[in-house]
Amino acid sequence: MVRHHLAARGIRDPVVLGAMRSVPREAFLPPELEEFAYADAPLPIERGQTISQPYIVALMTAAAALRPGDRALEVGTGSGYAAAILARIAHEVYTIERHEELARGAAERLARLGIANVSVLHGDGTLGWPEHAPYDAIIVAAGGPKVPEALLEQLAPGGRLVIPVGEGRSVQRLLRVTRAADGRLHEEELGDVRFVPLIGAQGWMAEPIEWNGRPSQPLSRPATLAHLVREVAEPLVSIDDQDLGVLLDRLSTSRLVLIGEATHGTSEFYRMRARITQELIRTREFTIVAVEADWPDAHRVTRYVQALQDGHRPEESAFARFPTWMWRNHETWTFIEWLRGFNAKVREPARRAGFYGLDLYSLFTSIRAVLEYLERVDPPAARLARERYSCLTPWQADPRAYARAAISGRYRVCETEAVAMLRDMLRRELEYAERDGERFLDAVQNARLIADAERYYRAMYYGASESWNQRDRHMFDTLERLIAFRGPSSKAIVWAHNSHLGDARATDMGHSGELNVGQLMRQQFGADAVNIGFTTHTGTVTAASEWDGPPERKHVRSSMPGSYERVFHDTGVRQFLLPLAREAAVADALAGPHLERAIGVLYVPRTERQSHYFYAKLADQFDFVIHVDETRAVEPLERSAGWEAGEMAETYPFGL
């Protein structure tokens, strides 16, 4: 193998050739394939994965210029064969595998062979293994849409990263990225290759999964299904003038109404959500509007709509971080002005509705808010808080940098200080709350947010599901505290993306270990919680092409055949309400799992299937679905050139 398949094809590095000679490839194959161990070909292993052909393993190892004393990271352990090759050269090898079964099997094989300098992790390889960074060499044995930023961040000065990259999942370009001593990155192309897809938070979305041991199947009889949906769907003629009596009657016994959105930038979703919310506030005595937004920004809106002291118009500075258009848009501010006008007519303060943020990205804005509150009510406590939060303040420009430093051991973890400050405030709750209950709610929620955000940013480096779960638990806990604060009879409306409000147990995300607000709500409140999802077939959307990029008005491609959205389009009804919980025939027909589309703050039409579709059981995910066949983009308060011009190039995976 070494003589005919490697050296004869141009692999010249004697260290690499020696490592390839020393590792028995048959030890990493199923018994029935051992006879093919030294053929220069990829071979199948468990979970639909492959062991790479020897030439590719040698080529990538040589391209990484691995040397004795190096610390190496491998993404995609597979059977463990390539890790064993790397271990013959490098001083330390860390390898990550997303399939637990493969990770366990590779660790056992390496141990049997006495290879002790390899550590195996079951996790999301696209996020790397920051505890052991930086790495002199990183080798990725799967093809991604782009080079994951997390891996670039973990590459040492002088380090080499070798990875297949391509817009499709089948053929990729093999890249070598080198970090110079001054930190700059240099990229080289090494030729075309073919690898399994790189699945993860910074790679491709997961492949269709098995439900109850059976793989997902295409929709059966889509024309018949479209006809069935059309028979039971309730047409919506106009968002502004539609009689919502039937829907409101069905929600009348609910304490929590969760209203989703299939994108973060569709006007019809925002307007219909606002319309339903207005009616629930006006006729059903709902007083909490809780949204997927930062707490400090939303609380300024609450003070404005409730005409509290210092409740000035917040649109000049609220919601200033990316994605600004998600809340800084004309549709949202139209609702906020309505809410202020409604509250002005309500004499009893407890009946006035508030606008609250559930998210946890405002770490340092929340620190400032806690300090300002304590300076006013308890200056000695403010001095203590300033000292405790100083652990975090060096990282205020980039909280992710704190997480990297803390996890890698280069900086201490600040959890103790954040939690201690929260506990101190809670111990003095009666004293503080007596002075101003609403202000204390704001301050203590900011303190909770700081503690949760600190854990969230560290969780980002352990895998996508752990950080996602931390975030959604925070949103759920915040909502529970709001309900408790507003009283035992209070009712809440939640605005967030479908992915947060549709029951995660009915999606392939849930089957990969993620939970969400919708699932937690159903588990905690049962029939008192009702969720409404949105879908669309085509139109325009406000979204960005890359993280921190400007808002652009993008064309939404027609929904894919085999998706729920295409079935709804085929009904021929322009927009409708579909009751799922009470229409057994439709619920059974839509049981799935089938494809469903999700567009977040980023939209990448070139990788539509991989970036924006997942498998779900719609009838288990939502109680109601509102479909608007052709939608248009929300109007940002500040329009960028890209939004005015229309669609621009897409360069970044989607984000929710």
XYZ file of C-alpha atoms in Angstrom:
656
model
C 0.000 0.000 0.000
C 2.671 2.499 1.000
C 4.867 1.722 -1.998
C 2.211 1.522 -4.723
C -0.612 3.784 -3.518
C 1.209 6.492 -1.568
C 4.853 6.936 -2.572
C 4.106 6.222 -6.229
C 1.419 8.943 -6.197
C 3.663 11.636 -4.784
C 3.589 11.308 -0.987
C 7.246 11.990 -0.159
C 7.273 12.841 3.553
C 9.189 9.952 5.217
C 7.552 10.658 8.599
C 4.092 10.261 7.080
C 5.044 7.149 5.113
C 6.516 5.615 8.258
C 3.341 6.279 10.221
C 1.219 4.742 7.446
C 3.400 1.604 7.503
C 3.097 1.196 11.268
C -0.699 1.213 11.708
C -2.677 -1.945 10.812
C -5.693 -0.646 8.874
C -7.575 -3.936 9.261
C -7.833 -3.253 13.005
C -10.187 -0.360 12.199
C -12.533 -2.233 9.861
C -15.460 -4.614 10.344
C -14.257 -8.252 10.041
C -16.005 -8.773 6.720
C -13.967 -5.969 5.129
C -10.518 -6.858 6.467
C -9.455 -8.381 3.149
C -9.854 -4.941 1.531
C -7.843 -3.136 4.192
C -4.939 -2.151 1.927
C -6.864 -1.282 -1.200
C -6.683 2.445 -1.885
C -10.390 3.046 -1.400
C -12.786 4.396 1.244
C -14.719 1.653 3.021
C -18.049 1.757 4.880
C -18.213 1.646 8.676
C -21.075 2.124 11.141
C -23.680 4.940 11.029
C -23.350 5.425 7.274
C -19.806 6.806 7.601
C -16.586 5.747 5.860
C -12.945 5.140 6.644
C -11.031 7.369 4.224
C -8.839 5.870 1.510
C -5.186 5.586 2.604
C -3.970 8.100 0.013
C -6.304 10.813 1.331
C -5.254 10.135 4.936
C -1.608 10.423 3.919
C -2.224 13.483 1.756
C -4.008 15.394 4.524
C -1.434 14.368 7.129
C 1.386 15.533 4.872
C -0.463 18.774 4.082
C -0.760 19.451 7.811
C 3.067 19.214 8.047
C 2.751 17.344 11.326
C 5.940 16.930 13.366
C 6.973 15.295 16.666
C 6.013 17.528 19.586
C 2.943 18.947 17.818
C -0.522 19.068 19.319
C -3.100 17.993 16.721
C -6.893 18.139 16.501
C -8.881 15.816 14.239
C -12.549 16.404 13.402
C -14.357 13.219 12.371
C -12.834 10.305 14.282
C -14.754 7.629 12.418
C -13.130 4.298 13.110
C -10.047 5.921 14.660
C -7.645 4.968 11.828
C -6.522 8.497 10.924
C -6.145 9.393 14.617
C -3.820 6.410 14.997
C -1.719 7.695 12.070
C -1.517 11.157 13.621
C -0.591 9.634 16.991
C 2.487 8.014 15.448
C 3.795 11.518 14.656
C 2.313 14.113 17.022
C 2.896 14.356 20.750
C -0.826 14.790 21.535
C -3.894 14.065 19.391
C -7.422 15.189 20.221
C -10.185 13.805 18.032
C -13.934 14.548 17.956
C -16.746 12.371 16.613
C -20.440 13.364 16.490
C -21.717 9.756 16.590
C -21.374 8.375 20.109
C -21.210 4.791 18.858
C -18.252 5.580 16.592
C -16.441 7.600 19.267
C -16.747 4.754 21.754
C -15.593 2.149 19.227
C -12.592 4.228 18.123
C -11.465 4.742 21.727
C -11.644 0.990 22.346
C -9.609 0.175 19.204
C -6.939 2.728 20.035
C -6.684 1.359 23.578
C -6.335 -2.229 22.305
C -3.445 -1.123 20.098
C -1.737 0.591 23.027
C -2.042 4.061 21.487
C -2.177 6.234 24.603
C -1.637 9.752 23.269
C -5.091 10.099 21.668
C -8.107 11.596 23.477
C -11.555 10.955 21.950
C -14.551 13.252 22.455
C -18.164 12.665 21.462
C -19.366 16.092 20.366
C -19.787 18.706 17.629
C -16.469 18.824 15.769
C -17.305 22.098 14.024
C -16.839 23.798 17.412
C -13.444 22.209 18.027
C -12.125 21.279 21.465
C -11.145 24.627 23.030
C -9.936 23.227 26.360
C -6.784 21.928 24.652
C -6.291 24.714 22.107
C -4.269 26.089 20.451
C -3.350 23.348 17.965
C -0.350 23.131 15.690
C -2.387 21.139 13.187
C -6.117 20.615 12.627
C -7.394 18.012 10.156
C -11.086 17.832 9.274
C -12.253 14.545 7.748
C -15.625 15.829 6.495
C -16.677 18.456 3.945
C -18.277 21.681 5.115
C -19.806 24.736 3.408
C -16.960 26.907 4.763
C -14.125 26.780 7.264
C -15.664 26.863 10.774
C -14.713 30.024 12.656
C -14.291 28.050 15.879
C -11.518 25.964 14.310
C -9.718 29.028 12.975
C -9.800 30.532 16.462
C -8.161 27.403 17.888
C -5.301 27.352 15.357
C -1.936 28.340 16.843
C 0.413 30.859 15.192
C 2.240 28.864 12.544
C -0.509 26.228 12.689
C -2.003 24.459 9.642
C -5.655 23.556 9.132
C -6.592 21.086 6.370
C -10.266 20.817 5.463
C -12.536 19.946 2.497
C -14.853 22.853 1.617
C -17.587 23.091 -1.001
C -21.029 24.516 -1.699
C -22.448 21.024 -2.196
C -22.252 17.962 0.005
C -20.562 15.656 -2.488
C -17.475 17.227 -4.114
C -15.254 19.696 -2.256
C -11.937 21.529 -2.581
C -9.232 20.509 -0.136
C -7.923 23.659 1.553
C -4.891 24.312 3.716
C -5.182 27.373 5.941
C -2.003 28.556 7.673
C -1.899 31.113 10.473
C 1.162 33.344 10.180
C 3.072 34.582 13.220
C 1.277 37.935 12.955
C -2.116 36.188 13.059
C -3.009 36.556 9.380
C -4.476 33.543 7.580
C -3.210 32.210 4.254
C -5.318 29.795 2.189
C -4.194 27.282 -0.461
C -6.180 24.862 -2.636
C -4.818 21.310 -2.811
C -7.288 19.747 -5.268
C -10.761 18.199 -5.451
C -11.872 15.585 -2.940
C -15.069 13.835 -1.877
C -15.979 13.521 1.821
C -19.048 12.861 3.929
C -20.758 16.143 5.012
C -19.475 18.056 8.032
C -22.540 18.153 10.295
C -22.721 20.639 13.150
C -23.412 24.153 14.363
C -20.818 25.619 11.979
C -21.254 23.055 9.205
C -24.234 21.506 7.441
C -27.570 20.768 9.072
C -28.177 17.188 10.129
C -29.343 14.581 7.651
C -32.891 13.176 7.934
C -33.102 10.976 10.999
C -34.905 7.801 11.911
C -38.135 8.071 13.885
C -39.005 4.966 15.891
C -36.432 3.020 13.889
C -37.838 4.071 10.492
C -36.187 6.614 8.182
C -38.136 9.711 7.129
C -40.200 9.159 3.987
C -41.372 11.536 1.250
C -44.891 12.886 1.484
C -47.376 10.391 0.165
C -50.201 11.538 -2.150
C -49.339 15.285 -1.919
C -52.258 16.280 -4.202
C -54.746 14.393 -2.011
C -53.183 15.898 1.107
C -53.424 19.417 -0.332
C -57.102 18.792 -1.050
C -57.670 17.610 2.531
C -55.937 20.686 3.946
C -58.011 22.952 1.705
C -61.213 21.355 3.007
C -60.504 22.162 6.667
C -58.399 25.343 6.376
C -60.028 28.607 7.390
C -59.169 31.282 4.766
C -57.735 34.573 6.032
C -58.812 37.361 3.720
C -57.054 40.291 5.391
C -54.598 40.602 8.259
C -55.891 44.012 9.291
C -59.637 43.367 8.947
C -59.974 39.599 9.432
C -62.531 38.514 12.008
C -60.457 36.506 14.500
C -63.414 35.459 16.614
C -63.072 31.743 15.885
C -59.371 31.709 16.772
C -59.879 33.876 19.856
C -62.644 31.596 21.081
C -60.252 28.663 20.828
C -57.619 30.608 22.771
C -60.032 31.942 25.382
C -59.200 29.268 27.957
C -55.434 29.493 27.393
C -53.064 31.216 29.773
C -50.090 31.148 27.413
C -50.229 31.762 23.671
C -46.981 31.150 21.800
C -46.892 32.796 18.365
C -43.981 31.812 16.159
C -42.528 32.889 12.841
C -40.846 30.921 10.062
C -38.372 33.777 9.461
C -37.036 36.714 11.429
C -37.874 39.137 8.630
C -41.368 38.629 7.159
C -43.898 41.469 7.379
C -47.027 39.288 7.340
C -45.763 37.224 10.281
C -45.107 40.342 12.368
C -48.405 41.971 11.439
C -50.562 38.904 12.031
C -48.771 38.209 15.300
C -49.399 41.792 16.385
C -53.045 41.578 15.332
C -53.672 38.419 17.369
C -51.834 39.944 20.324
C -53.872 43.156 20.200
C -57.111 41.191 20.321
C -55.904 39.021 23.210
C -54.861 42.100 25.187
C -58.027 44.017 24.367
C -60.619 41.279 24.858
C -58.962 38.477 26.855
C -56.972 40.443 29.499
C -53.472 39.339 28.502
C -50.835 41.642 30.063
C -47.461 40.100 29.131
C -45.881 40.243 25.687
C -42.585 38.328 25.970
C -40.338 38.341 22.911
C -37.113 36.799 21.606
C -35.137 39.953 22.395
C -32.659 41.311 24.933
C -34.154 42.092 28.339
C -32.678 45.615 28.810
C -33.904 46.858 25.419
C -37.373 45.384 25.831
C -37.702 46.713 29.372
C -37.122 50.225 28.064
C -40.056 49.591 25.746
C -42.143 48.484 28.728
C -41.398 51.718 30.578
C -42.387 53.627 27.462
C -45.672 51.812 26.769
C -46.671 51.945 30.421
C -45.796 55.674 30.630
C -43.525 55.097 33.621
C -41.009 57.675 34.782
C -38.087 57.948 32.307
C -40.160 55.970 29.800
C -38.987 57.916 26.778
C -39.416 56.794 23.180
C -36.928 53.903 22.882
C -36.534 53.526 19.140
C -33.550 55.868 18.938
C -31.233 53.462 20.756
C -33.054 50.216 21.646
C -32.231 46.955 19.865
C -28.963 48.307 18.503
C -27.049 45.011 18.234
C -27.198 42.625 15.266
C -29.778 41.732 13.983
C -31.163 45.238 14.390
C -34.045 44.825 11.919
C -35.526 41.956 13.930
C -37.137 44.507 16.281
C -36.142 47.860 14.779
C -38.735 47.636 12.030
C -41.906 49.530 11.182
C -44.178 46.579 11.951
C -42.880 46.256 15.533
C -42.978 49.974 16.256
C -46.527 50.236 14.940
C -47.512 47.632 17.536
C -45.566 49.402 20.298
C -47.351 52.685 19.617
C -50.681 50.832 19.693
C -49.718 49.274 23.037
C -48.845 52.656 24.514
C -52.169 54.045 23.322
C -54.081 51.091 24.791
C -52.336 51.379 28.167
C -53.088 55.088 28.323
C -56.793 54.218 28.519
C -56.339 51.639 31.299
C -56.721 53.200 34.743
C -55.486 50.274 36.827
C -51.656 49.891 36.487
C -51.820 46.124 36.992
C -53.965 45.834 33.840
C -51.454 47.628 31.632
C -49.567 45.347 29.289
C -45.767 45.165 29.195
C -43.209 44.235 26.523
C -40.454 41.978 27.903
C -37.295 40.372 26.494
C -36.526 36.699 27.040
C -33.072 36.374 25.491
C -29.642 36.405 27.164
C -27.224 38.110 24.761
C -27.074 41.405 26.696
C -24.380 40.323 29.161
C -22.591 43.651 29.562
C -25.647 45.852 29.077
C -27.171 43.907 31.967
C -24.054 44.431 34.098
C -24.403 48.186 33.593
C -28.089 48.013 34.493
C -27.403 46.157 37.766
C -24.679 48.610 38.730
C -26.898 51.618 37.982
C -29.735 50.158 40.054
C -27.511 49.389 43.056
C -25.841 52.803 42.891
C -29.302 54.277 43.408
C -30.634 51.962 46.149
C -27.538 50.531 47.860
C -24.142 52.148 47.057
C -22.085 49.703 49.200
C -23.668 46.793 47.320
C -22.846 48.569 44.059
C -19.171 48.698 45.002
C -19.235 44.959 45.741
C -21.015 44.259 42.445
C -18.456 46.293 40.521
C -15.682 44.230 42.106
C -17.395 40.921 41.342
C -18.301 41.770 37.750
C -14.746 42.981 37.082
C -13.982 39.331 36.367
C -16.079 39.676 33.200
C -15.540 43.275 32.148
C -12.201 42.738 30.311
C -14.179 40.734 27.766
C -17.054 43.127 27.108
C -16.116 43.604 23.443
C -16.459 39.853 22.778
C -17.979 37.529 25.420
C -16.963 34.524 23.312
C -13.330 35.447 23.920
C -13.968 35.124 27.662
C -15.464 31.679 27.137
C -12.491 30.527 25.056
C -10.019 31.783 27.638
C -11.922 30.320 30.595
C -12.427 26.887 29.057
C -8.832 26.608 27.849
C -7.569 27.403 31.359
C -5.975 30.715 30.378
C -8.449 32.699 32.508
C -10.518 31.899 35.566
C -14.217 31.030 35.306
C -16.418 33.914 36.547
C -19.465 31.832 37.464
C -18.938 32.103 41.222
C -18.935 35.906 41.193
C -22.001 36.171 38.935
C -24.029 33.719 41.032
C -22.951 35.320 44.327
C -24.201 38.718 43.159
C -27.565 37.259 42.176
C -27.909 35.505 45.536
C -27.134 38.706 47.418
C -29.847 40.576 45.520
C -32.401 37.821 46.104
C -31.620 37.772 49.851
C -32.466 41.470 49.984
C -35.536 41.139 47.758
C -38.031 42.460 50.300
C -35.917 45.506 51.090
C -35.300 46.371 47.430
C -38.725 45.470 46.042
C -40.557 47.645 48.575
C -38.882 50.700 47.028
C -39.859 49.921 43.434
C -41.179 46.496 42.427
C -40.881 47.054 38.672
C -37.323 48.395 38.976
C -36.341 45.489 41.209
C -37.765 43.026 38.682
C -35.594 44.686 36.043
C -32.455 44.616 38.196
C -32.776 41.047 39.453
C -33.619 39.771 35.969
C -30.456 41.429 34.678
C -28.510 39.718 37.474
C -30.038 36.368 36.526
C -29.225 37.043 32.888
C -25.560 37.707 33.733
C -25.245 34.367 35.523
C -27.035 32.466 32.741
C -25.158 34.253 29.943
C -21.814 33.439 31.553
C -22.761 29.745 31.505
C -24.215 30.048 27.987
C -21.025 31.394 26.426
C -18.991 28.620 28.022
C -21.552 26.043 26.873
C -21.081 27.219 23.264
C -17.747 25.390 23.256
C -19.168 22.062 24.370
C -21.670 21.597 21.558
C -24.628 23.169 19.822
C -27.345 21.383 21.804
C -25.938 22.330 25.219
C -25.745 26.053 24.431
C -29.140 25.989 22.667
C -30.691 24.277 25.688
C -29.116 26.772 28.086
C -30.591 29.641 26.069
C -34.117 28.203 25.810
C -34.193 27.251 29.490
C -33.278 30.852 30.298
C -36.133 32.105 28.118
C -38.573 29.689 29.741
C -37.427 30.578 33.276
C -37.728 34.289 32.480
C -41.295 33.801 31.301
C -42.199 31.868 34.444
C -40.824 34.682 36.610
C -42.780 37.279 34.627
C -45.997 35.335 35.158
C -45.277 35.077 38.889
C -44.480 38.801 39.091
C -47.668 39.866 37.299
C -49.843 37.704 39.553
C -51.636 34.342 39.625
C -54.226 35.356 37.025
C -51.745 36.849 34.563
C -51.679 35.694 30.948
C -48.749 35.841 28.536
C -48.128 35.960 24.793
C -44.721 34.872 23.477
C -43.162 36.007 20.196
C -40.214 33.962 18.928
C -39.087 31.870 15.983
C -40.920 28.635 15.188
C -37.774 26.759 16.203
C -38.158 28.053 19.774
C -41.943 27.715 20.108
C -42.864 24.572 18.167
C -42.450 21.513 20.401
C -38.834 20.357 19.901
C -39.826 16.733 20.549
C -41.565 16.775 17.153
C -38.404 17.763 15.230
C -35.107 16.149 14.334
C -33.452 18.832 16.491
C -35.230 17.353 19.468
C -34.056 13.891 18.536
C -30.470 15.188 18.571
C -30.818 16.366 22.169
C -32.219 19.887 21.856
C -35.212 21.156 23.814
C -37.003 24.472 23.445
C -39.492 26.881 25.013
C -42.463 25.222 23.310
C -41.604 21.817 24.736
C -41.008 23.188 28.241
C -44.278 25.116 28.101
C -46.297 22.051 27.180
C -44.595 19.997 29.870
C -45.188 22.640 32.542
C -48.565 24.125 31.579
C -50.208 21.391 29.499
C -53.407 22.528 27.763
C -53.003 26.048 29.192
C -50.250 26.623 26.600
C -51.202 26.884 22.912
C -48.699 27.407 20.111
C -49.188 28.870 16.634
C -46.639 28.434 13.858
C -46.225 30.263 10.541
C -45.188 29.031 7.083
C -44.670 30.597 3.654
C -44.041 29.385 0.112
C -42.177 32.291 -1.508
C -41.775 36.083 -1.506
C -39.129 38.331 0.035
C -37.499 38.424 3.463
C -35.206 40.767 5.372
C -32.097 38.844 6.361
C -28.314 39.086 6.285
C -25.799 37.138 4.223
C -23.250 36.868 7.024
C -23.109 37.384 10.743
C -23.017 41.085 11.662
C -23.836 41.883 8.041
C -26.326 44.550 6.941
C -30.008 43.733 6.407
C -30.840 42.807 2.824
C -34.143 42.257 1.061
C -33.800 38.725 -0.293
C -35.993 36.623 -2.554
C -37.343 33.507 -0.834
C -37.111 30.535 -3.138
C -40.237 28.494 -3.790
C -40.699 25.785 -1.193
C -39.252 22.372 -1.924
C -41.338 19.457 -3.169
C -42.008 17.102 -0.278
C -42.250 19.920 2.259
C -45.224 21.017 4.317
C -44.928 24.457 2.693
C -45.332 22.984 -0.805
C -48.458 21.083 0.253
C -49.929 24.310 1.613
C -49.043 26.127 -1.621
C -50.749 23.407 -3.639
C -54.037 24.078 -1.841
C -54.397 27.223 -3.949
C -55.505 29.216 -0.865
C -53.493 32.431 -0.526
C -53.471 32.512 3.275
C -55.262 30.414 5.849
C -55.449 29.195 9.437
C -55.067 25.445 9.882
C -56.260 24.003 13.210
C -54.211 20.895 13.920
C -55.098 20.002 17.497
C -58.807 19.589 16.714
C -58.677 18.214 13.164
C -57.690 14.594 13.618
C -57.842 13.688 9.921
C -55.482 16.474 8.901
C -53.227 15.878 11.889
C -52.882 12.206 10.942
C -52.238 13.071 7.297
C -49.578 15.626 8.239
C -48.005 13.368 10.850
C -44.729 13.097 8.944
C -41.933 13.532 9.628
C -41.536 15.715 6.529
C -39.485 18.716 5.523
C -40.168 22.104 7.100
C -38.385 25.389 6.346
C -36.728 27.739 8.853
C -35.071 31.049 7.950
C -33.383 32.932 10.762
C -31.418 36.163 10.661
C -29.266 34.709 7.865
C -30.620 33.378 4.571
C -28.485 31.337 2.172
C -30.535 30.376 -0.900
C -27.578 28.630 -2.562
C -27.660 25.968 0.154
C -31.417 26.085 0.680
C -31.946 22.397 1.482
C -28.929 22.019 3.757
C -29.207 25.356 5.533
C -32.929 25.940 5.909
C -34.854 22.650 6.021
C -35.246 20.102 8.770
C -37.591 17.200 9.452
C -40.589 17.645 11.717
C -43.987 16.254 12.641
C -46.020 19.399 12.137
C -49.182 18.168 13.849
C -47.203 17.377 17.017
C -45.165 20.551 16.773
C -48.009 23.135 16.713
C -51.671 23.464 17.676
C -52.356 25.893 14.802
C -50.481 26.897 11.650
C -50.997 30.107 9.708
C -49.824 29.878 6.099
C -49.206 32.957 3.957
C -48.305 31.769 0.470
C -46.427 34.831 -0.767
C -44.889 37.138 1.811
C -42.843 40.331 1.799
C -39.901 41.568 3.832
C -40.250 43.622 7.004
C -39.169 47.248 6.631
C -36.154 48.098 8.834
C -36.213 51.491 10.512
C -32.779 52.033 8.961
C -32.548 50.638 5.433
C -29.107 49.549 4.222
C -28.010 49.819 0.616
C -28.405 46.047 0.355
C -32.009 46.204 1.521
C -32.807 48.955 -0.984
C -31.059 47.149 -3.831
C -32.524 43.739 -3.147
C -30.795 40.386 -2.903
C -27.012 40.184 -2.524
C -24.581 37.246 -2.412
C -24.987 34.611 0.314
C -21.871 33.576 2.214
C -22.805 32.293 5.675
C -24.833 29.466 7.226
C -28.193 30.299 8.721
C -28.742 31.452 12.291
C -31.882 31.388 14.483
